[in-house]
Each structure stands twice: as structure tokens, then as C-alpha cells.
Amino acid sequence: MTQVRTRMAPSPTGEMHVGSMATLLKNYAFAKRNGGQFILRIEDTDKVREVEGGVKAIQEIVHRYGLDWDEGPGKGGEFGPYIQSERLEIYKKEVQTLIDNDKAYYCFCSKERLAEVKEQQMANKQAPHYDRHCRVIDASEAKKRVADGEEYVIRLKVPTDQEITFTDLLRGEITFHSNLIDDQVLLKSDGYPTYHLAVVIDDYLMKITHIMRGEEWISSTPKHVLLYQAFGWPVPVFAHIPVFLNPDGKGKMSKRKGMVSAASFLDRGYLSEAMLNFFMILGWARKNQEEVMTLEDYVKEFDPSDLSSNSVAFDIKKLDWLNGVYIRKLSPEQLKEKITPFISKNFPVEKIDQVLPLIQERLVTLADFDQLTKFFYGELNYETDLLLKKADSKELVIEELNEVIKLIETLSSWSLTDLEEGTRNLQEKKDWHRGQFFMMLRISTTGEKATPPLFETMMVLGKDLVITRLKEALNKLI
Ligand code: GLU
């Protein structure tokens, strides 16, 4: 049996989209499931759209997601180099065999001529396409013009009147008619291959068996199939993965409706493990329907032919839920390490070990840290009315505050049990309304209606700060 070899072939044209990371995961998992290899290849033949640092950024983001490749940049491998701009000689050599076998031809049309043709076609309400002007040039004449230094591109000689059929794992057979396919450029005048040429040559030479890529490439696939045929190479298995829709289910997930790069989610406090788990369950389900699963489980079970061919919405609520699940699984040390980049400069670091267990349950993302902890150090800023909630009179609240200050000042030790027992006894003895009293205590010490458990929180705040805040509350009322 042939070794399963999958690949991800990103272009360094900007930050990697979350959808691409989800596709990368599928390629990774399928290779691992079959004991095969996952290859990372950089497709940098479009030098105009390339962004600075793009090649490095691709490698970094894959690693930030906790994944890795078996062959590719930085790793090498039997079929390298894995960066297309370093493979130009390979493409030139391979495309020459197409010329020699009359499967491709030199085209000498100027930009001006092509623009005119296009304009004409548009005026005639035709879809713009190359009019095959140079396809009829005699091979020996073309060769001579090339030797004389004339500028040229190389185009594929697309056969006429043919059906091109390929099988997509998710959709079954897909057929295109060759008459609708342009004689596309394979090699550009600057000696660079186009995406179509490079992708086919590389997938063949790198022995890729399964190509899983975004469904936006479906219309390119017949061109690739024609190229495989022209070269006389076997066609790999294709699976075109549906794109994510925006969280509201409307339209392809795009920048207009929020951040979409794979990096931006990690930067906003989503854990890579939660992201990967989320990708796993979008458009695919385990046999036992369980949604929380490890990468290991996924690798054991994932089969691309079980993927739905329908696009699914990027359900942020589900992602938030999963992220919470993964945050709660972290050990205190892991949480501390992961949350450190999200801790505000003003946070009193000496309190971190006490605070984290109090908020771990309540974090949806790591970036919630500030919001959930700012009362541990910042100025409180709450409406005075909040102190009076459910109280019969202002005088009562003043009395409560005075009494609780007295109690805390005279506590023999600052311990959870003393504080809790003392305040509970006081409330019972005075017969104050329990809900009202403790809510008032919560508001006056934290400024918030919802906090981690009150007494633990007060412990972390410390006796002095608690007393100061109770006195501030009192001052608001008198
Ligand atoms: N370089 C293409 C991209 O940026 C790869 C498409 C493919 O997987 O064939 O997405």
C-alpha cells in the first residue's frame, strides 16, 4: 500500500486564516491516522502579493497551535526544497517536457494585445479568455523566437471538447467541460511558475496522495487534472473542505465581520487546544457524538469522507464554551503560564497564586483576566444606590457598615473561618436580611454584583484594603 502523504501549501500573502488552520489540522490528522507524513510547503511564487516575514509567520502560527510537520521548511526532507521560490529550475525543466510533447506552447502576446482582446470579449458579453492566438504558431518558429530573445509565457494547450471528471471525497464525481477552460499560463515571463503549474508539479514530486484544501479551489481542480494528464501522472485524491460562514451563519467568514486570522484568536485568549477541538467538530462528529476530544482521539477517528460538504457557521458560543472547558482543565501552573501575557501591568503580582483559583471557573477567554480581577487593585467605581439595594433604609446600611468595620478591626486573626463566622454571626444576631447584607458587603468591597466567593475574595484583598473600602462605602452614604 502506498504511504499516505498530505500537505498544506499556504502562500505567505498575509496572516493565516482560521479556516486554513482548520484545513491544516485535517491534513495533519489524516496523515497521522494512516502512519503517513504531513508536509508543509510554502507557495511563494506570487512575489507581488507576498508580505514581509510571511514565510516565518506561517511556521510560527502552526507551532503556536501545537502542530508540526514531518517535512518542510526548517526540517528538510527527501523531496525538498519545500519553498517554491527555491524550486524554479524544477518547474522550468518539467514544463519543457510539456512543450516537447505538444501539451503546452509559447505565447508571445503583449499585455496590450491581451487587454484589447479582453475588452472586445467584454463588449460582446463573452467571458474573458485567451483567444489562443499563439497556439497555432509552428513549434520550430516559436523556438526560434524564444532563442532570439523575444519575451514569452508558456500556456497549457487545453484539449477541446472533452469532459474532465474527478472525484471529490465529499461530493463524489465532479465534471467540467474543457471548452470552458482557458489556455492558462503555466510559466510567467519572469521565469516563475503560476500556482497551477507549481502546485501540480510539487504535489506529484512530493508524492502527495491526498489533497485536502479549501473549496474555493474546486474550479482550479479541472486545470490541475488536465496538467496531471498532460504530464502522464496519476491524479491524487481530492477533498475540498467547505469554508466557514460568519458566526451569524451569513456569508463566508471574512474580515468585515471581525478578526479571522488564526493568530488573532490566540492573541484574544483562546487556547490552541480549544481551537483545535473546535475545528474538529465543525462539520464532523465522532461516532459517540462527544464534542470534547483530544488530538489523539481525533487522529484515531478522523476520516475526511465523513465530512459534511455544507458550510458551517463559526459558532463563537460553542468556541467560548469549549475554551472554558479547556481553561478549567489547566493545572494552576499551566493556567499561570498561559495567562501571564494577559495580566495587566497594574495587577499586584504577589496575589496571582491566590487570585487564579478564584477566577478559573469564570474565565471564558484568558483575556477576561483583567475584567475579572480589576477590583483587586483598581479604584472602585459603583453607584451609591447599589449599596442600598433591598435595604429598608439608608440608616440600616450605615449601621451595618459601622458594625462590620468594628468586627473586622477586632478580628484576632485574618483567616477565612474567623471572617466568615464573625460576619455570619453578626448578621444573625442583628437579624439583618441575609441577602441584602451580604450583597451590600460584596458591593462595598469589590464594586461588583458578581464576583468569586465573597469571603475568599475578601481574604485576598487583605484586611487593610477591606476596611478602607468599607469606610469609603460609609462615606458615600453620610
Ligand atoms: N497556495 C494555495 C493557498 O494559498 C494553496 C492551494 C492548494 O492547497 O492547492 O491556499
PDB file of N, CA, C and O and ligand atoms in Angstrom, residues 7 9-11 43 195 199 203 211-213 216-217 224, ligand 1:
ATOM      1  N   ARG A   7      -0.541  17.398   2.586  1.00  0.00           N
ATOM      2  CA  ARG A   7       0.260  18.622   2.649  1.00  0.00           C
ATOM      3  C   ARG A   7      -0.635  19.824   2.895  1.00  0.00           C
ATOM      4  O   ARG A   7      -1.844  19.793   2.643  1.00  0.00           O
ATOM      5  N   ALA A   9      -0.311  23.908   1.836  1.00  0.00           N
ATOM      6  CA  ALA A   9       0.554  24.675   0.937  1.00  0.00           C
ATOM      7  C   ALA A   9       0.222  26.161   0.978  1.00  0.00           C
ATOM      8  O   ALA A   9      -0.207  26.742   0.000  1.00  0.00           O
ATOM      9  N   PRO A  10       0.384  26.790   2.129  1.00  0.00           N
ATOM     10  CA  PRO A  10      -0.013  28.192   2.243  1.00  0.00           C
ATOM     11  C   PRO A  10       0.910  29.141   1.473  1.00  0.00           C
ATOM     12  O   PRO A  10       2.081  28.841   1.248  1.00  0.00           O
ATOM     13  N   SER A  11       0.342  30.261   1.099  1.00  0.00           N
ATOM     14  CA  SER A  11       1.116  31.324   0.461  1.00  0.00           C
ATOM     15  C   SER A  11       1.368  32.411   1.498  1.00  0.00           C
ATOM     16  O   SER A  11       0.470  32.727   2.277  1.00  0.00           O
ATOM     17  N   GLU A  43       4.092  28.243  -0.753  1.00  0.00           N
ATOM     18  CA  GLU A  43       3.842  28.594  -2.153  1.00  0.00           C
ATOM     19  C   GLU A  43       4.037  30.095  -2.338  1.00  0.00           C
ATOM     20  O   GLU A  43       3.100  30.889  -2.226  1.00  0.00           O
ATOM     21  N   TYR A 195       0.649  29.400  -9.990  1.00  0.00           N
ATOM     22  CA  TYR A 195       0.213  28.482  -8.940  1.00  0.00           C
ATOM     23  C   TYR A 195      -0.134  27.108  -9.528  1.00  0.00           C
ATOM     24  O   TYR A 195       0.284  26.072  -9.001  1.00  0.00           O
ATOM     25  N   VAL A 199       1.825  23.867  -8.240  1.00  0.00           N
ATOM     26  CA  VAL A 199       1.122  23.002  -7.288  1.00  0.00           C
ATOM     27  C   VAL A 199       1.078  21.558  -7.812  1.00  0.00           C
ATOM     28  O   VAL A 199       1.263  20.599  -7.056  1.00  0.00           O
ATOM     29  N   ASP A 203       3.025  18.602  -5.956  1.00  0.00           N
ATOM     30  CA  ASP A 203       2.232  17.524  -5.354  1.00  0.00           C
ATOM     31  C   ASP A 203       2.657  16.175  -5.941  1.00  0.00           C
ATOM     32  O   ASP A 203       2.712  15.176  -5.234  1.00  0.00           O
ATOM     33  N   ILE A 211      -5.141  15.426  -1.394  1.00  0.00           N
ATOM     34  CA  ILE A 211      -5.100  16.889  -1.336  1.00  0.00           C
ATOM     35  C   ILE A 211      -6.378  17.371  -0.677  1.00  0.00           C
ATOM     36  O   ILE A 211      -7.468  17.225  -1.217  1.00  0.00           O
ATOM     37  N   MET A 212      -6.232  17.890   0.538  1.00  0.00           N
ATOM     38  CA  MET A 212      -7.387  18.474   1.216  1.00  0.00           C
ATOM     39  C   MET A 212      -7.147  19.965   1.258  1.00  0.00           C
ATOM     40  O   MET A 212      -6.149  20.424   1.820  1.00  0.00           O
ATOM     41  N   ARG A 213      -8.034  20.694   0.631  1.00  0.00           N
ATOM     42  CA  ARG A 213      -7.852  22.148   0.596  1.00  0.00           C
ATOM     43  C   ARG A 213      -9.214  22.810   0.551  1.00  0.00           C
ATOM     44  O   ARG A 213     -10.240  22.143   0.402  1.00  0.00           O
ATOM     45  N   GLU A 216     -12.722  26.747  -2.253  1.00  0.00           N
ATOM     46  CA  GLU A 216     -12.533  27.807  -3.252  1.00  0.00           C
ATOM     47  C   GLU A 216     -11.599  27.352  -4.378  1.00  0.00           C
ATOM     48  O   GLU A 216     -11.484  28.008  -5.397  1.00  0.00           O
ATOM     49  N   TRP A 217     -10.955  26.202  -4.188  1.00  0.00           N
ATOM     50  CA  TRP A 217     -10.046  25.697  -5.223  1.00  0.00           C
ATOM     51  C   TRP A 217     -10.706  24.693  -6.164  1.00  0.00           C
ATOM     52  O   TRP A 217     -10.055  24.197  -7.094  1.00  0.00           O
ATOM     53  N   HIS A 224      -5.907  21.405 -12.916  1.00  0.00           N
ATOM     54  CA  HIS A 224      -4.846  20.560 -12.374  1.00  0.00           C
ATOM     55  C   HIS A 224      -4.936  19.151 -12.961  1.00  0.00           C
ATOM     56  O   HIS A 224      -3.934  18.544 -13.303  1.00  0.00           O
TER      57      HIS A 224
HETATM   58  N1  GLU B   1      -1.107  28.276  -2.201  1.00  0.00           N
HETATM   59  C1  GLU B   1      -2.508  27.981  -2.122  1.00  0.00           C
HETATM   60  C2  GLU B   1      -3.089  28.776  -0.964  1.00  0.00           C
HETATM   61  O1  GLU B   1      -2.527  29.738  -0.608  1.00  0.00           O
HETATM   62  C3  GLU B   1      -2.678  26.502  -1.939  1.00  0.00           C
HETATM   63  C4  GLU B   1      -3.919  25.938  -2.538  1.00  0.00           C
HETATM   64  C5  GLU B   1      -3.848  24.429  -2.533  1.00  0.00           C
HETATM   65  O2  GLU B   1      -3.879  23.862  -1.440  1.00  0.00           O
HETATM   66  O3  GLU B   1      -3.749  23.864  -3.595  1.00  0.00           O
HETATM   67  O4  GLU B   1      -4.095  28.474  -0.393  1.00  0.00           O
END
